[in-house]
Tab-separated table of C-alpha atoms and ligand atoms in Angstrom:
chain	number	residue	atom	x	y	z
R	166	MET	CA	-80.926	68.711	-17.758
R	167	ALA	CA	-82.541	70.810	-20.476
R	168	LYS	CA	-86.008	72.095	-19.607
R	169	GLN	CA	-88.791	70.218	-21.399
R	170	ILE	CA	-90.807	72.472	-23.666
R	171	GLU	CA	-94.405	72.862	-22.455
R	172	GLN	CA	-97.473	71.706	-24.426
R	173	SER	CA	-98.757	75.247	-24.921
R	174	THR	CA	-95.449	76.249	-26.508
R	175	LEU	CA	-95.287	73.134	-28.684
R	176	GLY	CA	-98.832	73.756	-29.925
R	177	VAL	CA	-97.823	77.176	-31.207
R	178	ARG	CA	-94.239	76.518	-32.314
R	179	ALA	CA	-93.457	72.840	-32.954
R	180	GLY	CA	-93.024	71.695	-36.543
R	181	THR	CA	-92.823	75.155	-38.116
R	182	ALA	CA	-90.561	75.061	-41.174
R	183	ARG	CA	-89.956	78.411	-42.881
R	184	SER	CA	-89.423	78.768	-46.605
R	185	GLN	CA	-86.808	81.047	-48.180
R	186	PHE	CA	-89.362	83.910	-47.773
R	187	ASN	CA	-89.190	83.704	-43.977
R	188	GLU	CA	-92.954	83.916	-43.528
R	189	HIS	CA	-94.073	84.156	-39.883
R	190	SER	CA	-97.292	82.162	-40.249
R	191	GLU	CA	-96.883	78.629	-41.612
R	192	ALA	CA	-97.139	78.417	-45.411
R	193	LEU	CA	-99.779	76.483	-47.287
R	194	TYR	CA	-98.129	74.446	-50.063
R	195	LEU	CA	-101.112	73.790	-52.283
R	196	THR	CA	-99.368	71.641	-54.872
R	197	SER	CA	-99.804	68.048	-55.932
R	198	SER	CA	-96.211	67.500	-57.100
R	199	PHE	CA	-92.682	68.906	-56.774
R	200	VAL	CA	-90.069	69.826	-59.379
R	201	PHE	CA	-86.581	68.298	-59.522
R	202	GLU	CA	-83.290	69.955	-60.491
R	203	ASN	CA	-82.510	67.208	-62.969
R	204	ALA	CA	-83.172	63.572	-63.863
R	205	ALA	CA	-80.637	62.296	-61.349
R	206	GLN	CA	-82.357	64.136	-58.493
R	207	ALA	CA	-85.744	62.815	-59.659
R	208	ALA	CA	-84.379	59.278	-59.589
R	209	GLU	CA	-82.881	59.834	-56.124
R	210	ARG	CA	-86.122	61.303	-54.771
R	211	PHE	CA	-88.187	58.390	-56.064
R	212	THR	CA	-86.051	55.962	-54.071
R	213	GLY	CA	-86.660	58.142	-50.978
R	214	GLY	CA	-82.903	58.717	-50.916
R	215	ASP	CA	-82.630	62.396	-49.983
R	216	GLY	CA	-85.964	62.697	-48.154
R	217	GLY	CA	-87.208	65.481	-50.455
R	218	ASN	CA	-90.817	65.887	-51.572
R	219	VAL	CA	-92.027	64.065	-54.692
R	220	TYR	CA	-95.800	64.015	-54.719
R	221	SER	CA	-98.378	65.102	-52.137
R	222	ARG	CA	-99.840	61.610	-51.806
R	223	PHE	CA	-96.510	60.761	-50.129
R	224	THR	CA	-95.357	63.972	-48.458
R	225	ASN	CA	-96.053	67.703	-48.582
R	226	PRO	CA	-94.331	70.429	-46.502
R	227	THR	CA	-97.590	71.697	-44.926
R	228	VAL	CA	-98.636	68.142	-44.070
R	229	THR	CA	-95.154	67.548	-42.634
R	230	MET	CA	-95.567	70.599	-40.364
R	231	PHE	CA	-98.928	69.201	-39.176
R	232	GLN	CA	-97.322	65.789	-38.527
R	233	ASP	CA	-94.313	67.239	-36.705
R	234	ARG	CA	-96.449	69.481	-34.478
R	235	LEU	CA	-98.802	66.640	-33.537
R	236	ALA	CA	-95.868	64.252	-32.951
R	237	ALA	CA	-94.286	66.803	-30.586
R	238	LEU	CA	-97.566	67.180	-28.685
R	239	GLU	CA	-98.097	63.405	-28.364
R	240	GLY	CA	-94.436	62.717	-27.565
R	241	ALA	CA	-94.265	60.410	-30.603
R	242	GLY	CA	-91.267	59.669	-32.804
R	243	ALA	CA	-93.349	59.475	-35.976
R	244	CYS	CA	-96.688	60.696	-37.298
R	245	VAL	CA	-98.482	59.851	-40.534
R	246	ALA	CA	-101.349	62.185	-41.461
R	247	THR	CA	-104.429	60.767	-43.146
R	248	ALA	CA	-107.520	62.126	-44.909
R	249	SER	CA	-109.804	61.449	-41.938
R	250	GLY	CA	-109.926	59.713	-38.581
R	251	MET	CA	-111.455	56.624	-40.179
R	252	SER	CA	-108.661	56.362	-42.722
R	253	ALA	CA	-106.166	56.590	-39.835
R	254	ILE	CA	-107.880	53.613	-38.179
R	255	LEU	CA	-107.889	51.768	-41.518
R	256	ALA	CA	-104.208	52.581	-42.159
R	257	ALA	CA	-103.200	51.214	-38.742
R	258	ALA	CA	-105.206	48.025	-39.364
R	259	MET	CA	-103.785	47.560	-42.870
R	260	ALA	CA	-100.237	48.031	-41.611
R	261	LEU	CA	-100.678	45.545	-38.774
R	262	LEU	CA	-103.046	42.829	-39.909
R	263	LYS	CA	-103.296	40.023	-42.431
R	264	ALA	CA	-105.872	37.311	-43.155
R	265	GLY	CA	-106.215	34.967	-40.197
R	266	ASP	CA	-105.423	37.630	-37.584
R	267	HIS	CA	-107.647	38.505	-34.648
R	268	VAL	CA	-108.489	41.867	-33.081
R	269	VAL	CA	-109.832	42.647	-29.610
R	270	CYS	CA	-111.750	45.909	-29.630
R	271	SER	CA	-113.602	47.886	-27.000
R	272	ASN	CA	-117.381	47.701	-27.537
R	273	ALA	CA	-117.554	51.441	-26.801
R	274	VAL	CA	-115.800	52.809	-29.870
R	275	PHE	CA	-117.148	55.116	-32.565
R	276	GLY	CA	-119.905	53.443	-34.668
R	277	ALA	CA	-117.949	53.565	-37.940
R	278	THR	CA	-114.976	51.879	-36.238
R	279	VAL	CA	-117.242	48.963	-35.319
R	280	GLN	CA	-118.491	48.871	-38.924
R	281	LEU	CA	-114.935	48.869	-40.261
R	282	TYR	CA	-114.015	45.791	-38.234
R	283	VAL	CA	-117.356	43.966	-38.569
R	284	THR	CA	-118.367	44.573	-42.167
R	285	ILE	CA	-115.125	45.362	-44.019
R	286	LEU	CA	-112.084	43.782	-42.368
R	287	SER	CA	-114.066	40.585	-41.686
R	288	ARG	CA	-114.294	40.085	-45.485
R	289	PHE	CA	-110.497	39.831	-45.554
R	290	GLY	CA	-110.339	37.094	-42.915
R	291	ILE	CA	-109.789	39.347	-39.910
R	292	GLU	CA	-111.977	38.509	-36.933
R	293	THR	CA	-112.827	40.951	-34.138
R	294	THR	CA	-114.028	40.270	-30.599
R	295	PHE	CA	-115.717	43.185	-28.805
R	296	VAL	CA	-115.254	43.543	-25.051
R	297	SER	CA	-116.084	45.960	-22.247
R	298	PRO	CA	-113.786	49.006	-22.262
R	299	THR	CA	-113.394	48.820	-18.488
R	300	ARG	CA	-113.141	45.107	-17.545
R	301	ILE	CA	-109.488	44.162	-18.061
R	302	GLU	CA	-110.222	40.473	-17.431
R	303	ASP	CA	-112.562	40.457	-20.489
R	304	TRP	CA	-109.661	41.614	-22.690
R	305	GLN	CA	-107.443	38.910	-21.233
R	306	ARG	CA	-110.080	36.234	-21.834
R	307	ALA	CA	-110.630	37.382	-25.423
R	308	LEU	CA	-106.955	36.922	-26.393
R	309	ARG	CA	-106.111	34.187	-28.898
R	310	PRO	CA	-102.767	32.984	-30.206
R	311	ASN	CA	-103.456	34.987	-33.400
R	312	THR	CA	-104.484	38.245	-31.624
R	313	LYS	CA	-102.427	41.041	-33.175
R	314	LEU	CA	-104.231	44.230	-32.247
R	315	LEU	CA	-106.069	45.682	-29.248
R	316	PHE	CA	-108.116	48.802	-30.026
R	317	LEU	CA	-109.828	51.263	-27.723
R	318	GLU	CA	-111.059	54.809	-27.346
R	319	THR	CA	-110.846	56.544	-23.967
R	320	PRO	CA	-112.935	58.293	-22.824
R	321	SER	CA	-115.486	56.459	-24.939
R	322	ASN	CA	-118.061	58.263	-27.029
R	323	PRO	CA	-120.790	58.951	-25.936
R	324	LEU	CA	-120.676	57.469	-22.406
R	325	GLY	CA	-117.253	58.672	-21.288
R	326	GLU	CA	-116.150	55.261	-20.005
R	327	ILE	CA	-112.457	55.215	-19.142
R	328	SER	CA	-110.130	52.384	-20.153
R	329	ASP	CA	-106.989	51.833	-18.116
R	330	ILE	CA	-104.341	52.346	-20.818
R	331	ALA	CA	-101.397	51.110	-18.726
R	332	ALA	CA	-103.226	47.920	-17.692
R	333	LEU	CA	-104.258	47.208	-21.295
R	334	ALA	CA	-100.743	47.944	-22.544
R	335	ALA	CA	-99.563	45.176	-20.189
R	336	VAL	CA	-102.226	42.809	-21.601
R	337	ALA	CA	-101.134	43.652	-25.156
R	338	LYS	CA	-97.476	43.137	-24.298
R	339	GLN	CA	-98.145	39.745	-22.758
R	340	ALA	CA	-99.941	38.721	-25.984
R	341	ALA	CA	-97.242	40.261	-28.229
R	342	ALA	CA	-100.043	42.369	-29.722
R	343	VAL	CA	-100.140	46.091	-30.501
R	344	LEU	CA	-102.255	48.476	-28.408
R	345	VAL	CA	-103.904	51.212	-30.482
R	346	VAL	CA	-105.613	54.090	-28.664
R	347	ASP	CA	-107.966	56.528	-30.397
R	348	ASN	CA	-107.145	59.805	-28.610
R	349	ALA	CA	-109.520	62.026	-30.602
R	350	LEU	CA	-111.659	62.990	-27.627
R	351	CYS	CA	-108.856	64.028	-25.276
R	352	THR	CA	-106.124	65.120	-27.680
R	353	PRO	CA	-102.577	65.328	-26.311
R	354	ALA	CA	-103.594	68.474	-24.432
R	355	LEU	CA	-105.394	66.219	-21.934
R	356	GLN	CA	-103.949	62.715	-22.385
R	357	ARG	CA	-100.823	61.183	-23.935
R	358	PRO	CA	-101.471	57.434	-24.407
R	359	LEU	CA	-97.883	56.623	-25.477
R	360	GLU	CA	-96.720	57.586	-21.960
R	361	PHE	CA	-98.978	54.855	-20.550
R	362	GLY	CA	-97.592	52.192	-22.902
R	363	ALA	CA	-99.833	52.424	-25.988
R	364	ASP	CA	-98.011	51.488	-29.207
R	365	LEU	CA	-100.023	53.621	-31.620
R	366	VAL	CA	-102.262	56.656	-31.205
R	367	ILE	CA	-105.077	57.534	-33.607
R	368	HIS	CA	-106.531	60.979	-34.214
R	369	SER	CA	-109.536	62.317	-35.961
R	370	ALA	CA	-108.174	65.822	-36.626
R	371	THR	CA	-111.723	66.609	-37.710
R	372	LYS	CA	-112.495	66.977	-34.026
R	373	TYR	CA	-110.519	69.072	-31.522
R	374	LEU	CA	-107.271	69.466	-33.483
R	375	ASP	CA	-109.074	71.645	-36.023
R	376	GLY	CA	-111.470	72.653	-33.273
R	377	GLN	CA	-113.800	74.744	-35.394
R	378	GLY	CA	-115.603	72.133	-37.464
R	379	ARG	CA	-114.027	73.061	-40.792
R	380	VAL	CA	-112.052	70.157	-42.222
R	381	LEU	CA	-111.622	66.380	-42.136
R	382	GLY	CA	-108.284	64.918	-41.161
R	383	GLY	CA	-106.612	62.171	-39.199
R	384	ALA	CA	-103.294	60.786	-38.040
R	385	VAL	CA	-101.504	57.702	-36.761
R	386	LEU	CA	-98.631	58.216	-34.313
R	387	GLY	CA	-96.063	55.931	-32.717
R	388	ALA	CA	-92.371	55.261	-32.279
R	389	LYS	CA	-90.142	55.509	-35.344
R	390	GLY	CA	-89.718	52.010	-36.767
R	391	PRO	CA	-91.271	49.206	-38.786
R	392	LEU	CA	-94.815	49.725	-37.472
R	393	MET	CA	-94.995	53.369	-38.526
R	394	ASP	CA	-93.081	52.579	-41.746
R	395	GLY	CA	-95.901	50.139	-42.521
R	396	VAL	CA	-98.531	52.826	-41.915
R	397	PHE	CA	-96.689	55.229	-44.224
R	398	GLY	CA	-96.256	52.473	-46.829
R	399	PHE	CA	-100.014	51.872	-46.856
R	400	LEU	CA	-100.754	55.592	-47.173
R	401	ARG	CA	-98.230	56.107	-49.973
R	402	THR	CA	-99.651	53.190	-51.963
R	403	ALA	CA	-103.368	53.314	-51.165
R	404	GLY	CA	-103.617	57.117	-50.976
R	405	PRO	CA	-105.902	58.233	-48.108
R	406	SER	CA	-103.552	61.212	-47.673
R	407	LEU	CA	-104.328	64.454	-45.853
R	408	SER	CA	-104.890	67.405	-48.176
R	409	PRO	CA	-102.374	70.239	-47.608
R	410	PHE	CA	-105.244	72.676	-47.135
R	411	ASN	CA	-106.833	70.554	-44.407
R	412	ALA	CA	-103.407	70.046	-42.818
R	413	TRP	CA	-102.883	73.811	-42.728
R	414	VAL	CA	-106.265	74.440	-41.076
R	415	ALA	CA	-105.642	71.769	-38.420
R	416	LEU	CA	-102.051	72.966	-37.926
R	417	LYS	CA	-103.334	76.453	-37.092
R	418	GLY	CA	-106.072	74.868	-34.968
R	419	MET	CA	-103.439	73.195	-32.810
R	420	GLU	CA	-102.140	76.634	-31.808
R	421	THR	CA	-105.202	77.092	-29.585
R	422	LEU	CA	-105.655	73.409	-28.716
R	423	GLU	CA	-104.587	73.498	-25.078
R	424	LEU	CA	-106.573	76.661	-24.333
R	425	ARG	CA	-109.690	75.250	-25.953
R	426	MET	CA	-109.436	71.808	-24.345
R	427	LEU	CA	-109.055	73.249	-20.866
R	428	ALA	CA	-111.811	75.844	-21.338
R	429	GLN	CA	-114.251	73.392	-22.952
R	430	SER	CA	-113.545	70.772	-20.255
R	431	GLY	CA	-114.256	73.377	-17.572
R	432	ARG	CA	-117.520	74.345	-19.255
R	433	ALA	CA	-118.473	70.645	-19.605
R	434	LEU	CA	-117.836	69.989	-15.908
R	435	ASP	CA	-120.049	72.922	-14.902
R	436	LEU	CA	-122.795	71.766	-17.266
R	437	ALA	CA	-122.556	68.144	-16.030
R	438	ARG	CA	-122.909	69.306	-12.399
R	439	TRP	CA	-125.943	71.392	-13.340
R	440	LEU	CA	-127.527	68.508	-15.286
R	441	GLU	CA	-127.152	66.236	-12.227
R	442	GLY	CA	-129.574	68.559	-10.427
R	443	GLN	CA	-132.271	68.541	-13.135
R	444	PRO	CA	-135.397	66.538	-12.152
R	445	LYS	CA	-135.954	65.136	-15.693
R	446	VAL	CA	-132.380	63.831	-15.894
R	447	ALA	CA	-131.993	60.257	-14.674
R	448	ARG	CA	-128.214	59.994	-15.020
R	449	VAL	CA	-125.252	62.047	-16.193
R	450	HIS	CA	-122.205	60.399	-17.776
R	451	TYR	CA	-119.122	62.575	-17.360
R	452	PRO	CA	-115.723	61.342	-16.122
R	453	GLY	CA	-115.113	64.617	-14.297
R	454	LEU	CA	-117.976	63.952	-11.869
R	455	ALA	CA	-117.227	62.209	-8.579
R	456	SER	CA	-120.269	59.989	-9.363
R	457	HIS	CA	-118.555	58.562	-12.470
R	458	PRO	CA	-117.393	54.954	-11.844
R	459	GLN	CA	-113.899	55.587	-13.286
R	460	HIS	CA	-113.500	59.147	-11.988
R	461	ALA	CA	-110.234	58.380	-10.129
R	462	LEU	CA	-108.697	56.646	-13.147
R	463	ALA	CA	-109.777	59.501	-15.427
R	464	MET	CA	-108.073	62.017	-13.171
R	465	ARG	CA	-104.878	59.900	-13.089
R	466	GLN	CA	-104.757	59.449	-16.843
R	467	GLN	CA	-106.084	62.805	-18.015
R	468	ARG	CA	-105.371	66.417	-17.262
R	469	ALA	CA	-109.097	67.281	-17.452
R	470	ALA	CA	-112.215	65.258	-18.219
R	471	GLY	CA	-112.909	66.474	-21.761
R	472	ALA	CA	-115.814	68.263	-23.387
R	473	LEU	CA	-118.291	65.438	-23.978
R	474	VAL	CA	-121.253	65.140	-21.593
R	475	SER	CA	-124.032	62.597	-22.008
R	476	PHE	CA	-127.197	62.327	-19.995
R	477	GLU	CA	-130.195	60.033	-19.827
R	478	VAL	CA	-133.590	61.646	-19.607
R	479	LYS	CA	-136.640	60.150	-17.982
R	480	GLY	CA	-139.172	59.286	-20.714
R	481	GLY	CA	-136.871	57.676	-23.294
R	482	LYS	CA	-136.657	58.725	-26.929
R	483	ASP	CA	-139.635	61.125	-26.868
R	484	THR	CA	-138.154	63.248	-24.090
R	485	ALA	CA	-134.658	63.015	-25.601
R	486	TRP	CA	-135.962	64.296	-28.960
R	487	LYS	CA	-137.960	67.021	-27.169
R	488	VAL	CA	-134.821	68.266	-25.419
R	489	ILE	CA	-132.938	68.273	-28.728
R	490	ASP	CA	-135.749	69.921	-30.714
R	491	SER	CA	-136.247	72.619	-28.077
R	492	THR	CA	-132.719	73.990	-28.479
R	493	ARG	CA	-132.285	77.275	-30.354
R	494	LEU	CA	-128.589	77.920	-29.773
R	495	ILE	CA	-126.973	74.490	-29.608
R	496	SER	CA	-126.456	72.909	-33.049
R	497	ILE	CA	-128.198	69.612	-33.787
R	498	THR	CA	-125.360	67.746	-35.485
R	499	GLY	CA	-123.458	64.508	-35.071
R	500	ASN	CA	-120.066	66.187	-35.092
R	501	LEU	CA	-118.085	67.075	-31.989
R	502	GLY	CA	-114.864	68.885	-31.219
R	503	ASP	CA	-116.144	72.302	-32.238
R	504	VAL	CA	-116.167	75.536	-30.242
R	505	LYS	CA	-119.883	75.595	-31.085
R	506	THR	CA	-121.793	73.272	-28.761
R	507	THR	CA	-123.533	70.379	-30.524
R	508	ILE	CA	-126.281	67.995	-29.437
R	509	THR	CA	-127.247	64.589	-30.759
R	510	HIS	CA	-129.336	61.485	-30.033
R	511	PRO	CA	-126.749	58.673	-30.317
R	512	ALA	CA	-129.263	55.787	-30.592
R	513	THR	CA	-130.716	57.156	-33.852
R	514	THR	CA	-127.666	58.940	-35.314
R	515	THR	CA	-124.023	58.091	-34.551
R	516	HIS	CA	-124.943	54.616	-33.284
R	517	GLY	CA	-128.011	54.096	-35.484
R	518	ARG	CA	-126.315	51.640	-37.849
R	519	ILE	CA	-125.250	49.090	-35.230
R	520	THR	CA	-127.644	46.348	-34.152
R	521	PRO	CA	-129.996	46.992	-31.203
R	522	GLU	CA	-128.134	44.214	-29.320
R	523	ALA	CA	-124.759	45.895	-29.890
R	524	ARG	CA	-126.284	49.233	-28.862
R	525	ALA	CA	-127.653	47.735	-25.658
R	526	ALA	CA	-124.279	46.085	-24.936
R	527	ALA	CA	-122.620	49.465	-25.371
R	528	GLY	CA	-125.136	51.092	-22.984
R	529	ILE	CA	-126.673	53.432	-25.573
R	530	THR	CA	-130.250	53.813	-24.354
R	531	ASP	CA	-133.100	55.555	-26.196
R	532	GLY	CA	-133.153	58.301	-23.577
R	533	LEU	CA	-129.479	59.199	-24.014
R	534	VAL	CA	-128.553	62.689	-25.228
R	535	ARG	CA	-124.976	63.699	-26.026
R	536	VAL	CA	-123.731	67.250	-25.740
R	537	ALA	CA	-120.287	68.171	-27.069
R	538	VAL	CA	-119.629	71.334	-25.127
R	539	GLY	CA	-118.081	74.322	-26.891
R	540	LEU	CA	-117.177	77.794	-25.724
R	541	GLU	CA	-120.550	79.518	-25.315
R	542	ALA	CA	-121.416	80.923	-21.876
R	543	LEU	CA	-122.646	78.301	-19.403
R	544	SER	CA	-125.817	80.282	-18.631
R	545	ASP	CA	-126.791	80.323	-22.318
R	546	LEU	CA	-126.250	76.556	-22.644
R	547	GLN	CA	-128.302	75.945	-19.498
R	548	ALA	CA	-131.143	78.134	-20.768
R	549	ASP	CA	-131.142	76.278	-24.097
R	550	LEU	CA	-131.370	72.850	-22.454
R	551	GLU	CA	-133.812	73.970	-19.754
R	552	ARG	CA	-136.460	74.664	-22.402
R	553	GLY	CA	-136.765	70.939	-23.226
R	554	LEU	CA	-136.116	69.705	-19.702
R	555	GLY	CA	-138.796	71.931	-18.181
T	2	PLP	C1	-113.421	58.938	-31.418
T	2	PLP	C2	-113.532	59.032	-32.893
T	2	PLP	N1	-112.635	58.398	-33.659
T	2	PLP	C3	-112.688	58.482	-35.009
T	2	PLP	C4	-113.677	59.166	-35.645
T	2	PLP	C5	-113.698	59.225	-37.143
T	2	PLP	O1	-113.135	60.406	-37.579
T	2	PLP	P1	-113.426	61.072	-39.011
T	2	PLP	O2	-114.856	61.502	-39.014
T	2	PLP	O3	-112.430	62.172	-39.088
T	2	PLP	O4	-113.184	60.002	-40.034
T	2	PLP	C6	-114.638	59.850	-34.898
T	2	PLP	C7	-115.688	60.623	-35.580
T	2	PLP	O5	-116.604	61.120	-35.016
T	2	PLP	C8	-114.567	59.770	-33.484
T	2	PLP	O6	-115.481	60.389	-32.701
């Protein structure tokens, strides 16, 4: 049997397509359209006949390299790149759903994902039920005859709750629904949801795929076939396409993906262990800690626990804001997935737009602080947080 190519090799090599100039580094094709040899070829291309490029809303060689590299890493047959993570989530929904359909969604997904289902898709007759990311029986109970899509994010942001992908894939299968997993926080370097039975994987390339906080991007991945054809059809018509420049940046980002994910996860684990010993910290949420309720599942499903650490401080919002405002090194920003460590107060930023009831249901307390750990030295991160925790 042929040896399977390793993730680290795929991250550096997969998808590369050289031009006639034989460049070593992948080329950036910054062009909106492509030229045809003659009218007959133009006609053929417009029918999709020979698979050649027509217009960068549909396909572009740099975007194709990004898609092929990510597909290789996720073990997917097809990948459609999108302008952002949110447009990837929208594209999957638009390809799968119609008026009268029902969605079951984890209540611990990114705030804008909740907004998409609750305030936008609801206007088109699509109803969503939110359930606990960890209680499988709640997903089962929420199913209806018209349930078409199950959506989750694991680990969740910011609490790092772990959903059992294989168990939820079985629930989806039994309901003849599609299981969509947002894998932005783990990336394929740490977790490959398709191997556990997920039908589609979502990425915000804005996060770890780029890895240096430069560009927005996203992707939907799955098996080759009608589902992914539907995603591409939506993209081609509606146009939330990935810019070739952003694709190029994220493509080069993927070359260091595995290294970064393992190093940042290691740093996060060390920081989480240290935070557990701080007197002003009431609780640390990190799936890599033995104290985490789904630690065993996380270690079965993931190669490492990821770079997101959240902790609850004693004293609620005032102490949480003090910790954040006392930092000098760590960046106060809502983004994550960067090699620069970031800190945020979820209750008033990333989750500020959802209702207090929904926030409480999702376990986002006023004392919660989220740190997305980068590549700075552990001792410097500790010193920066110690100032506010002192
Ligand atoms: C898990 C997750 N999914 C999706 C998104 C949305 O991605 P984007 O900002 O690229 O639209 C985010 C953004 O923070 C996220 O954290």
